[in-house]
Coordinates of C-alpha atoms and ligand atoms in Angstrom, one line a residue:
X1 CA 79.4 138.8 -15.0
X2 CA 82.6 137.8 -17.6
X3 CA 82.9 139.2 -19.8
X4 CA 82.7 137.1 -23.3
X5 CA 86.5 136.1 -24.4
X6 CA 87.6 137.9 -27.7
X7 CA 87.9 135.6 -30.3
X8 CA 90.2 135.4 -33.3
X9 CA 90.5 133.1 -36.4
X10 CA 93.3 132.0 -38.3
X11 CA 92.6 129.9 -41.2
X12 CA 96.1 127.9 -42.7
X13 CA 95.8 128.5 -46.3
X14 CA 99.7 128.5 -47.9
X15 CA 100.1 125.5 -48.9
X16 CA 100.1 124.5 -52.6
X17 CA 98.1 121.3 -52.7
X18 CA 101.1 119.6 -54.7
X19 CA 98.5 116.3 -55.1
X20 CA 95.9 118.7 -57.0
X21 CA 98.4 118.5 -60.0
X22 CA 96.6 122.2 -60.4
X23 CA 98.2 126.0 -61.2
X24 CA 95.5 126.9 -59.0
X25 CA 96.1 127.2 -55.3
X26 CA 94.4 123.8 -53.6
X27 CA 92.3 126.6 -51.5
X28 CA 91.0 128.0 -54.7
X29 CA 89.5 124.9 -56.4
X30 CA 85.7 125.4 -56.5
X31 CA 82.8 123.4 -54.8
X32 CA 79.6 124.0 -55.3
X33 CA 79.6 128.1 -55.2
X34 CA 82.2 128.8 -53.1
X35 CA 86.1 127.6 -53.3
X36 CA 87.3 125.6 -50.6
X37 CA 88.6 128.2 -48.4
X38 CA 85.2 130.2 -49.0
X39 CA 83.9 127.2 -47.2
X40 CA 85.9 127.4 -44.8
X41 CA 85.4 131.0 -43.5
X42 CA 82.0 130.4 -43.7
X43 CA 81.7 128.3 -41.3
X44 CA 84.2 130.4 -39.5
X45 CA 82.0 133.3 -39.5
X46 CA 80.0 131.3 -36.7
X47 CA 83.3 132.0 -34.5
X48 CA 82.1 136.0 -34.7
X49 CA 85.5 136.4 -34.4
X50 CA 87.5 139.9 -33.7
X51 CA 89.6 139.1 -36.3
X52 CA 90.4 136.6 -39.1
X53 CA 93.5 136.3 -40.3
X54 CA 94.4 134.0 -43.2
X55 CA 97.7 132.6 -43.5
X56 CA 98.7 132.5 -47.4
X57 CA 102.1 131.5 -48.9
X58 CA 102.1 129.7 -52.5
X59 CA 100.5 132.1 -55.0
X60 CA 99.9 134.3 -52.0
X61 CA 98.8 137.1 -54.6
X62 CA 96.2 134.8 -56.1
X63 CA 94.7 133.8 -53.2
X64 CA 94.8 137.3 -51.5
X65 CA 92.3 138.6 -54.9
X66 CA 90.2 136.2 -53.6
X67 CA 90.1 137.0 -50.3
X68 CA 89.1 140.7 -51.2
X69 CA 86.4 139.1 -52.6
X70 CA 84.8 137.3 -50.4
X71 CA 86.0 137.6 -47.0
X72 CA 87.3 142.0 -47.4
X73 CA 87.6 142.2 -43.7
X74 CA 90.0 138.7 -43.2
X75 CA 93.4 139.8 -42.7
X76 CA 96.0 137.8 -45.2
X77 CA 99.1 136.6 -43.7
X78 CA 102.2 136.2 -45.8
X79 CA 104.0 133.4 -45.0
X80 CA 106.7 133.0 -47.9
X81 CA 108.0 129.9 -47.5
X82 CA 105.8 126.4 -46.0
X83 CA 107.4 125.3 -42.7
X84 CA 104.9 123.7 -41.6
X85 CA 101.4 124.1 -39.8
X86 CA 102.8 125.5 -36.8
X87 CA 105.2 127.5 -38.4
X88 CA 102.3 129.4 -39.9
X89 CA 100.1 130.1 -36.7
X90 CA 103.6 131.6 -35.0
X91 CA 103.4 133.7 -38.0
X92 CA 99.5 134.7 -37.5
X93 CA 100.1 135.2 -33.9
X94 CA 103.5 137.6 -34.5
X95 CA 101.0 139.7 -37.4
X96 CA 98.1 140.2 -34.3
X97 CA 100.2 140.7 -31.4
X98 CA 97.5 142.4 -29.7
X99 CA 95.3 139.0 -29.4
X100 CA 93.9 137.0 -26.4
X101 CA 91.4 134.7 -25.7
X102 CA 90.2 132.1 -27.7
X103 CA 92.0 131.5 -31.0
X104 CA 89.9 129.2 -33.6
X105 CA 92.6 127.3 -36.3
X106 CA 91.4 126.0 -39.2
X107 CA 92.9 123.9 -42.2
X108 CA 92.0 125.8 -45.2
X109 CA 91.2 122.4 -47.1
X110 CA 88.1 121.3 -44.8
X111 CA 85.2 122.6 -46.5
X112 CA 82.6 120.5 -45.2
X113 CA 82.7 121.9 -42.1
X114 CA 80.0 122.9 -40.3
X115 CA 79.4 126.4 -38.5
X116 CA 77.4 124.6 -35.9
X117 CA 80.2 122.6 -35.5
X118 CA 82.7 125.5 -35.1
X119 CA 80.4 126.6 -32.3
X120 CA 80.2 123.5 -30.6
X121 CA 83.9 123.4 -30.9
X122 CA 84.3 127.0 -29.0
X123 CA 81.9 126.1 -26.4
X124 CA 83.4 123.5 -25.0
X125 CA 86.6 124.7 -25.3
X126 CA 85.9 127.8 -23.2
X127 CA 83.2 126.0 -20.6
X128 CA 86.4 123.4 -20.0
X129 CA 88.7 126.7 -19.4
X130 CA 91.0 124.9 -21.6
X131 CA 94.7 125.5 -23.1
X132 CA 93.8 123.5 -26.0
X133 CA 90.7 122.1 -27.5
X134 CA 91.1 119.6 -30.9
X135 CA 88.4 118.4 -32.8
X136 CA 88.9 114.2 -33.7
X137 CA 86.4 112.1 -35.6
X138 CA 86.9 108.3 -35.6
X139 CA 87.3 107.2 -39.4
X140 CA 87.8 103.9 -41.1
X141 CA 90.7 105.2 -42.8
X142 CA 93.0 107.1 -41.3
X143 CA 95.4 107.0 -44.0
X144 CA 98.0 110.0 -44.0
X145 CA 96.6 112.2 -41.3
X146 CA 97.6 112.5 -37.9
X147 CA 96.5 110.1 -34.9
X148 CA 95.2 111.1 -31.9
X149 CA 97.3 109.2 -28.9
X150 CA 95.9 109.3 -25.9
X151 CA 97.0 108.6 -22.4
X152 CA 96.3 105.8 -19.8
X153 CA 93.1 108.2 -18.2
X154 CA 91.9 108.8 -21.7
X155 CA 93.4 112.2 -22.3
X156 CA 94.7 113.7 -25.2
X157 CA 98.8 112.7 -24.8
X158 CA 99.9 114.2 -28.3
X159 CA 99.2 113.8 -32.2
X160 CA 101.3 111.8 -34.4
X161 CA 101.2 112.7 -37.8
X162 CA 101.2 108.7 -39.7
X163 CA 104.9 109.2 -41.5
X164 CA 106.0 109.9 -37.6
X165 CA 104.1 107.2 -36.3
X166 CA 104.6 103.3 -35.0
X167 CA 103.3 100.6 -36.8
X168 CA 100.8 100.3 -33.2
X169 CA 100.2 103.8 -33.7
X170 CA 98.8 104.0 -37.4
X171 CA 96.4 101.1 -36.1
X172 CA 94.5 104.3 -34.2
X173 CA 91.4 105.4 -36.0
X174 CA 90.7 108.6 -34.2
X175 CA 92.5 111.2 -36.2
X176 CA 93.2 115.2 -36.0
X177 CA 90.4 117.2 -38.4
X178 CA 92.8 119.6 -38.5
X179 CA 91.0 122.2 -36.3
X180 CA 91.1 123.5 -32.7
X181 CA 90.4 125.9 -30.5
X182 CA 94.0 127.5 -28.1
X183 CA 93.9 130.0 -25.5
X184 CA 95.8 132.6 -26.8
X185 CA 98.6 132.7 -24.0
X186 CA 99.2 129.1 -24.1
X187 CA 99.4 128.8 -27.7
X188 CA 102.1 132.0 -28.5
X189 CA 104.6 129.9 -26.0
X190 CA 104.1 126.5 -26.9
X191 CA 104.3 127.6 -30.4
X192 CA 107.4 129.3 -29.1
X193 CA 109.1 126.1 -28.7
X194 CA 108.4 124.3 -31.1
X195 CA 111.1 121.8 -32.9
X196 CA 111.7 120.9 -36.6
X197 CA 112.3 117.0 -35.3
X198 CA 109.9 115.1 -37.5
X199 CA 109.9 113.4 -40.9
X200 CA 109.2 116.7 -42.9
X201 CA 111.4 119.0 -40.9
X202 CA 108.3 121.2 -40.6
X203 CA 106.9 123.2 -37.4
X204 CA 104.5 121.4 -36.6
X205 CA 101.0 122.7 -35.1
X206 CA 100.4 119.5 -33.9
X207 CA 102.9 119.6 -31.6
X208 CA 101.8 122.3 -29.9
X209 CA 99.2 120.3 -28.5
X210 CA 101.7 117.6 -27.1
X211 CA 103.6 120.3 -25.6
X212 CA 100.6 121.6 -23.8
X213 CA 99.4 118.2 -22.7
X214 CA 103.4 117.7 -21.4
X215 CA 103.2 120.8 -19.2
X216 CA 100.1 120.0 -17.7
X217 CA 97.5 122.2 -19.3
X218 CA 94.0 121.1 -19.3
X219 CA 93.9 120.0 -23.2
X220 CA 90.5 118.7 -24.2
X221 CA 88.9 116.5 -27.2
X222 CA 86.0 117.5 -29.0
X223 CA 85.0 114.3 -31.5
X224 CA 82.8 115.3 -34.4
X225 CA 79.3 113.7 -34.8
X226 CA 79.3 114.1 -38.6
X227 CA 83.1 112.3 -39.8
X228 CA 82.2 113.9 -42.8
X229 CA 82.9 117.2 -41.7
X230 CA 86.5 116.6 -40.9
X231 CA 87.4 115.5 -44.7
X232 CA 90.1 117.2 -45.9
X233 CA 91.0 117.6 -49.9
X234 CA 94.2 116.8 -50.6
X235 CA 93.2 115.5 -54.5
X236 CA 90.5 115.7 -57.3
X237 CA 89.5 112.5 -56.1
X238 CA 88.9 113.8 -52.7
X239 CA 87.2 117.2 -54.1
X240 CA 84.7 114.7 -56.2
X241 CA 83.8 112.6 -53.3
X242 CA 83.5 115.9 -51.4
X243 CA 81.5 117.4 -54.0
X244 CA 79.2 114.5 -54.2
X245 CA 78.5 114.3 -50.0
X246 CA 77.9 118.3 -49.9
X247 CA 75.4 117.8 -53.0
X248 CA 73.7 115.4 -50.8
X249 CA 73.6 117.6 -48.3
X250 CA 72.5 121.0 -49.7
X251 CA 70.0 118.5 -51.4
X252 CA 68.7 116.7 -48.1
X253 CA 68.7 120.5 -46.8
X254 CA 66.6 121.7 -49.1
X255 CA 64.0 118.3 -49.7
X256 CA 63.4 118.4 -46.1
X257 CA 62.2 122.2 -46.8
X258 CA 59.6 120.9 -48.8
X259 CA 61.7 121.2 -52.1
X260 CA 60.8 118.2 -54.4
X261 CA 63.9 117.0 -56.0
X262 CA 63.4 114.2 -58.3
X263 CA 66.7 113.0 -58.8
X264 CA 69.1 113.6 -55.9
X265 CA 71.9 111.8 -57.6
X266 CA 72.2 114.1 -60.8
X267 CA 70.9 117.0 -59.0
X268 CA 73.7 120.1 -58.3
X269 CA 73.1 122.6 -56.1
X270 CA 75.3 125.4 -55.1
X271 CA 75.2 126.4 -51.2
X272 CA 74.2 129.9 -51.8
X273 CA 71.4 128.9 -54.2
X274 CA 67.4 129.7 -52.3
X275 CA 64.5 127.8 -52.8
X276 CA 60.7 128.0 -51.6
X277 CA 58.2 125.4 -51.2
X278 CA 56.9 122.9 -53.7
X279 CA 59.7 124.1 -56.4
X280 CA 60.3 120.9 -58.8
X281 CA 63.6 120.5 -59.3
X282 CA 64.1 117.7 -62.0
X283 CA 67.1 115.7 -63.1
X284 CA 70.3 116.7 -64.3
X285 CA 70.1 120.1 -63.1
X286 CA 72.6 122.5 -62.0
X287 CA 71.9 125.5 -60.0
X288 CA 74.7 127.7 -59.0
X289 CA 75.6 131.4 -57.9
X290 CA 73.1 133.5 -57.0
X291 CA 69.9 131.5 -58.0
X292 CA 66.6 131.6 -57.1
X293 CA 63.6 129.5 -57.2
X294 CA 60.3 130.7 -56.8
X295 CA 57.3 128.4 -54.9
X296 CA 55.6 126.4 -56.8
X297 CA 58.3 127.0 -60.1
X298 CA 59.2 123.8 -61.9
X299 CA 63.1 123.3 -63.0
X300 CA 64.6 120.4 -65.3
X301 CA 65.0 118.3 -66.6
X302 CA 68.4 118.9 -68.4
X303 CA 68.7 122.3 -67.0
X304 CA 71.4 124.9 -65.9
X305 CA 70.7 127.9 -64.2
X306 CA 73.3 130.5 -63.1
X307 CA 72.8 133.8 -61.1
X308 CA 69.3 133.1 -62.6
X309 CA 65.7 134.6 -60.4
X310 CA 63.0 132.3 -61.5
X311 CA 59.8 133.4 -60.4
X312 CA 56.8 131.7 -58.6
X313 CA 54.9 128.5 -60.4
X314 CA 57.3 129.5 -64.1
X315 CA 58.9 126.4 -66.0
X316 CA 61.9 126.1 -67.0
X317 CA 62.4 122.7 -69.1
X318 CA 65.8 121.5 -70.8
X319 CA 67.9 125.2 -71.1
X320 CA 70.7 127.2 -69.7
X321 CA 70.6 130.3 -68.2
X322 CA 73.2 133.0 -67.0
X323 CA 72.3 136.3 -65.0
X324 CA 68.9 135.6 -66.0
X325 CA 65.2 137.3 -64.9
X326 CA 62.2 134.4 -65.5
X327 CA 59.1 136.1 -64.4
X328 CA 56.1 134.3 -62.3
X329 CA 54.2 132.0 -64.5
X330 CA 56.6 132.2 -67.6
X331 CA 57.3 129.2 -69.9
X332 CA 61.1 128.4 -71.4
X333 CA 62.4 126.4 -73.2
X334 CA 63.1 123.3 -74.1
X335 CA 66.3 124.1 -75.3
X336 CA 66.0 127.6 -74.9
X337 CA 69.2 129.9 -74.0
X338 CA 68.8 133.1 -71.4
X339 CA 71.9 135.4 -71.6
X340 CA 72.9 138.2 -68.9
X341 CA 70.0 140.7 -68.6
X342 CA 66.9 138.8 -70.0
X343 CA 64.5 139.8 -68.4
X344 CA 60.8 137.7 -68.6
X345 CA 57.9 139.4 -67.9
X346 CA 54.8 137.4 -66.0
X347 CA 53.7 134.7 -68.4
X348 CA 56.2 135.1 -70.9
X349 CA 57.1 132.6 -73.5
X350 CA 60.4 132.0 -74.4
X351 CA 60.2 129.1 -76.1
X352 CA 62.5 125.9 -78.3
X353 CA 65.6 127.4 -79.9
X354 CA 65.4 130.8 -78.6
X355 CA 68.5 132.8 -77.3
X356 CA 67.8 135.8 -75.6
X357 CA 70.3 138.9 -74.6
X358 CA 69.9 141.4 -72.5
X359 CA 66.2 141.8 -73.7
X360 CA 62.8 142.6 -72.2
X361 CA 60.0 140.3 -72.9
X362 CA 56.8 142.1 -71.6
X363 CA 53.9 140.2 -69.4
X364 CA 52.6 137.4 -71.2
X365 CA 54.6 137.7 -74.6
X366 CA 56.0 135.1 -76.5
X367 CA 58.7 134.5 -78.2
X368 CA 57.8 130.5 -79.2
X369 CA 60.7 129.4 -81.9
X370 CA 64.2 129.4 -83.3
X371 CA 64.5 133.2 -82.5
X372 CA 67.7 135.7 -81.5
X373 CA 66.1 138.5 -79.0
X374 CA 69.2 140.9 -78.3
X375 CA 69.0 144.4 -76.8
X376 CA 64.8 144.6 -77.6
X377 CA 62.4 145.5 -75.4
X378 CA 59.4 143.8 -76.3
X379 CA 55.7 144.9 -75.1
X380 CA 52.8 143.1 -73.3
X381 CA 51.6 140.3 -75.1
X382 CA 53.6 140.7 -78.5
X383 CA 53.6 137.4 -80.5
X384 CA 57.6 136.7 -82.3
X385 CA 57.0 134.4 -84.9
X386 CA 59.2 131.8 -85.5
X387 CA 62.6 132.4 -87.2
X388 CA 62.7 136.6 -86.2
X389 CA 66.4 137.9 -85.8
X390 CA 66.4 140.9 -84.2
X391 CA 69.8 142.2 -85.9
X392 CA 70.9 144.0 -83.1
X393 CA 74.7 144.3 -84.3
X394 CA 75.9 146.2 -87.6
X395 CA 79.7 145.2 -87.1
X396 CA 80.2 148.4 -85.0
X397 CA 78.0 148.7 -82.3
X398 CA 74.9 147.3 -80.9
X399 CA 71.6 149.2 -81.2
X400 CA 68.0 148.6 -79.6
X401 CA 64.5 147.3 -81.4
X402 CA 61.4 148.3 -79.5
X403 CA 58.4 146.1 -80.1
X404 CA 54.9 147.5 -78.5
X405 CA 52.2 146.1 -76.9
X406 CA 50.4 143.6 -78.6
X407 CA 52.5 144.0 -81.7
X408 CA 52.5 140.8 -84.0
X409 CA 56.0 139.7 -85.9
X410 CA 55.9 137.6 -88.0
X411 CA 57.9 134.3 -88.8
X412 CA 61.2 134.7 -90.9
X413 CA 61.2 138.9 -90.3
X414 CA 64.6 140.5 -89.6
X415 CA 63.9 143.5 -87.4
X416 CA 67.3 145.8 -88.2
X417 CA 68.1 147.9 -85.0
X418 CA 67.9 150.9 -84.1
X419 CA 63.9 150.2 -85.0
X420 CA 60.1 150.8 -83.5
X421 CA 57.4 148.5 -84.0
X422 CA 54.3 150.3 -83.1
X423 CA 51.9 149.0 -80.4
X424 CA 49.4 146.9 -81.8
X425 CA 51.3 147.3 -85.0
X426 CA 52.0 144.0 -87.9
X427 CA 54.8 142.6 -89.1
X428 CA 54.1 140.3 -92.7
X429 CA 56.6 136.9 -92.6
X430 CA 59.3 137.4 -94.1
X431 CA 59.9 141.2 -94.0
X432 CA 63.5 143.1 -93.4
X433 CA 62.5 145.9 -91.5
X434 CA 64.7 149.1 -91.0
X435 CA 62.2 151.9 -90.9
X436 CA 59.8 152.7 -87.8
X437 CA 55.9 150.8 -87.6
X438 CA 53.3 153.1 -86.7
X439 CA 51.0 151.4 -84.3
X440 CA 48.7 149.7 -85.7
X441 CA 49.7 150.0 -89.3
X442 CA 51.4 146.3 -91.5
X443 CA 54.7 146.5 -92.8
X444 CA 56.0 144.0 -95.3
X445 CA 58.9 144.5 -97.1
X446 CA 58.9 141.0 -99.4
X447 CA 58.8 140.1 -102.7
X448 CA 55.4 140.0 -104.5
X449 CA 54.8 136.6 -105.3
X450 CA 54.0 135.4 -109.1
X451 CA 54.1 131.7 -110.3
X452 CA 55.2 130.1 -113.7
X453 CA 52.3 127.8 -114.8
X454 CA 53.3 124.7 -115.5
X455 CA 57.0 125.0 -114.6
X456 CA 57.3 121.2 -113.4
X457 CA 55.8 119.9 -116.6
X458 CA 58.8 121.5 -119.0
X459 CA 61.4 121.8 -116.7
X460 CA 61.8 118.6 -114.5
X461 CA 59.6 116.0 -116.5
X462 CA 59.6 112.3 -115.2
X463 CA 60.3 113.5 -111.6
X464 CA 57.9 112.3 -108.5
X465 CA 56.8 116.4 -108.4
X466 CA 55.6 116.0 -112.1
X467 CA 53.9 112.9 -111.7
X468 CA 52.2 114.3 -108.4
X469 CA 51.2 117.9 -110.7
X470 CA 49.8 115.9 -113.3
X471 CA 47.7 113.5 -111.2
X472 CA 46.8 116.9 -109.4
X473 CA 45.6 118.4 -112.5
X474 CA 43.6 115.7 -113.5
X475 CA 41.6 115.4 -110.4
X476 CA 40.9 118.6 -110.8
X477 CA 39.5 118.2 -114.6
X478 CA 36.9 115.5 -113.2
X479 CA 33.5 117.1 -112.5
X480 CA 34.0 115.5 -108.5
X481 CA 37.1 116.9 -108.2
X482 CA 35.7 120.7 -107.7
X483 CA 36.2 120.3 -103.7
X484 CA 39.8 119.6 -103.7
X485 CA 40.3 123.1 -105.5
X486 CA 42.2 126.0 -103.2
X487 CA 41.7 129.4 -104.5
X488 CA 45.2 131.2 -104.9
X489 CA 45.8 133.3 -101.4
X490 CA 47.2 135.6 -103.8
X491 CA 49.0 138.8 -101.3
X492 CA 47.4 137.3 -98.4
X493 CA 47.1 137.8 -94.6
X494 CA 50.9 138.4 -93.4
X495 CA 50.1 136.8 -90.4
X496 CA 48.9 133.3 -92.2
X497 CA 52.6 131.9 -91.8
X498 CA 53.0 133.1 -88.1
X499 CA 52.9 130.4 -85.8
X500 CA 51.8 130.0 -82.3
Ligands
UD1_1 C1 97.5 118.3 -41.0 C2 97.8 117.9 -39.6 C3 97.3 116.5 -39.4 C4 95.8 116.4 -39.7 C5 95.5 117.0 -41.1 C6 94.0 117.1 -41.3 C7 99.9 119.0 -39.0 C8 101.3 118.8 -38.8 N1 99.2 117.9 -39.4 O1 98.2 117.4 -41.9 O2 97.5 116.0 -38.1 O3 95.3 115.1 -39.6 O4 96.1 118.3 -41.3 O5 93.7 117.4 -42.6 O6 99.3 120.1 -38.8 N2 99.6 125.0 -44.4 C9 100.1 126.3 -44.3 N3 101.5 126.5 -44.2 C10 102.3 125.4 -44.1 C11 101.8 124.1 -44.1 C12 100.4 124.0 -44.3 O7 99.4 127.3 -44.4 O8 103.5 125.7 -43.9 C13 98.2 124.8 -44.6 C14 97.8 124.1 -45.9 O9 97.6 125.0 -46.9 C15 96.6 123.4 -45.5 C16 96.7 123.2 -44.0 O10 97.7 124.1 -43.5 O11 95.4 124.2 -45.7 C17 97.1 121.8 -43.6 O12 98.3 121.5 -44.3 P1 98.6 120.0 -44.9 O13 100.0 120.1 -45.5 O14 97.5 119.6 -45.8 O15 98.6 119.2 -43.6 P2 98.4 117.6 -43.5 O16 99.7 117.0 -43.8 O17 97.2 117.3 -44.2
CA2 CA1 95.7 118.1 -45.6

């Protein structure tokens, strides 16, 4: 038996991007939950490689943080100044002396890439016993990337890059994606000789390739199905159009799993985001990070969800959400905000101007309007009434309100932190409450009420209130008019003003 060839990756990641216009490294530049290199090394991961080693150069520190991040075992490569492509893989090669077999080099701006496609890549490269192995795609515009000329038996001669190239040669279409597979041996010489004779003065990695093909070493072609794959980034232009094409694709991916996403076009999906079955996914949403949708859940319209869990057949209808927990069944929004650590119970309401804060709403509480909820914990079916601040801040530090089970708030209340209300306990509208609720006991803190009899009358005569008083009072003086009559509600049931 042979034994499988070690394999090693090298990703070319130093350049700046000048065309981004950006102070962030080109490599760097986000796309839908990873940055571009992140892409990159995810697909590379399908090389399960030995090693990876990532060439950086401009902002090398930057880019290096990153790296720790997301990729702690890839091996950054300093090389300080940019001469070129090939200049960097001589400089991978001299930092892992130690490596043979099959060495996988990537362009760190490709991030449409495929790891199936990396695969494929390798595997024919090593079935072929190849020196060299580049992968092409026929494209309608080959503008500014390097041809692929090949010889009269249909072999790879050499690549051209286009500011190197004859006028016959820019009229090729098949280009170079920028990735190939080398057999270690044959790559360290070729690289070995390579020349600075071009356009950019630059060592190139392209040429490499020629010099292979020029000595005779088997050097094979490997043309990509999807041409989308192969797009580099070289602007924001590009990184749009590439943004849009991976959105379709993450979305495809996920309709075909029996997602139903309503509108495709304004529909943003990040590549690490999970969904199950029969989630709605309405328009204008964005779902990024670490999201999760639950089967059955309905998302959207006019939604953003980051790092957010929402659980099994909940709705979440025109908010935004960060670090968020939505239990199964819950109900937020519209226009509802979730910050880090708010947590929904099962069935929870959070409902049209709410913001909550790292906050527990029990199993089928609710919390229905124009609330703040920060640092509570709030029991099994409480009922918030609209308008209740928990005041969770005194200038200095943050302090926690506990509401129990079944307790009932209601509207307009302030509930001053550190505070208890009481299982079961009430709440009358418009109280400030800074003192513990026994459970089950009513705490109001408002003003009595008292009225001024005919205030209207001598104080804001010939206005539409004093015509509508006075034609009040005098249905009231006619024998018929006994049914319109209210009787005062005098202290009244707290909870009357609560809504639901
Ligand atoms: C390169 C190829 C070209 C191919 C194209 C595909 C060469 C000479 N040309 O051209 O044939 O069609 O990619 O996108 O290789 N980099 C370094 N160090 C350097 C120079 C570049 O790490 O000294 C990195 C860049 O950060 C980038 C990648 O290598 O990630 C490609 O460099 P870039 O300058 O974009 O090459 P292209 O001109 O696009
Ligand atoms: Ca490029």
């Amino acid at each position: 038996m042979t034994q499988p060839r070690s394999r090693t990756v090298v990703v070319l990641a130093a350049g700046e991007g000048k065309r981004m216009k950006s102070n962030l490294p080109k490599v760097l530049h986000p796309l839908l939950g990873r940055t571009l290199v992140g892409h990159v090394l995810a697909a590379a991961e399908a090389a399960v490689a030995e090693r990876t080693l990532v060439v950086v150069g401009h902002r090398a520190e930057q880019v290096t943080t990153h790296l720790c991040e997301i990729a702690p075992t890839a091996r950054p490569v300093l090389q300080a100044q940019q001469h070129g492509t090939g200049h960097a893989v001589r400089l991978a090669m001299a930092a892992a002396p130690q490596t043979t077999g099959t060495v996988v080099v990537l362009n760190g701006d490709v991030p449409m890439l495929r790891p199936q496609t990396v695969t494929e890549l390798i595997t024919a490269h090593e079935t072929a016993g190849a020196a060299a192995t580049v992968l092409t795609a026929e494209v309608a515009d080959p503008t500014g990337l390097g041809r692929i000329v090949r010889d009269s038996t249909g072999g790879l001669e050499r690549i051209v890059e286009e500011r190197d190239a004859s006028a016959e040669q820019r009229r090729i279409r098949e280009i170079n994606a920028g990735i190939y597979a080398f057999d270690a041996a044959g790559l360290r010489e070729a690289l070995g000789k390579l020349s600075t004779d071009n356009d950019q003065g630059e060592e190139y990695l392209t040429d490499a390739v020629g010099l292979l093909a020029a000595a005779g070493a088997p050097v094979g072609v490997h043309v990509a199905a999807d041409v989308t794959e192969t797009l580099g980034c070289n602007d924001r232009v590009e990184l749009a159009r590439l943004r849009r094409l991976l959105a379709d694709r993450v979305n495809e991916r996920w309709m075909r799993a029996g997602v139903s996403i309503l509108d495709p076009a304004t529909t943003w999906i990040d590549v690490t985001v999970e969904l199950d079955r029969d989630a709605v996914i309405d328009q204008n949403t964005q779902l990024r990070g670490a999201t999760t949708v639950a089967a059955g859940a309905s998302v959207g319209p006019d939604v953003t969800l980051i790092d957010t869990v929402v659980g099994a057949g909940a709705t979440v209808l025109r908010s935004h959400a960060v670090q968020a927990r939505i239990g199964a069944g819950a109900s937020v929004g519209p226009y509802a905000y979730l910050r880090p650590e708010a947590h929904l119970d099962e069935r929870a309401k959070v409902g049209t101007f709410v913001e909550v804060k790292k906050s527990q709403i029990g199993a089928g509480a609710k919390v229905p309007h124009l609330s703040y909820v920060g640092d509570a914990t709030i029991g099994a079916r409480a009922n918030i009434g609209a308008a209740t601040i928990f005041v969770n801040y005194d200038g200095v530090r943050k302090s926690h309100t506990t509401v129990g089970e079944a307790a009932f708030v209601g509207c307009d209340s302030c509930l001053i932190a550190p505070v208890e209300i009481g299982a079961g306990a009430y709440v009358g509208a418009g109280s400030v409450v800074t003192k513990d609720v026994t459970p089950g006991s009513l705490a109001v803190t408002r003003a009595a009420q008292r009225a001024v009899e005919g205030w209207v009358h001598s104080r804001r005569p010939g206005t539409p209130a004093a015509a509508a008083a006075a034609a009040a009072a005098a249905a009231a003086a006619r024998p018929d008019g006994e049914a319109d009559h209210h009787p005062d509600a005098g202290g009244g049931d707290p909870g009357d003003t609560a809504t639901d």
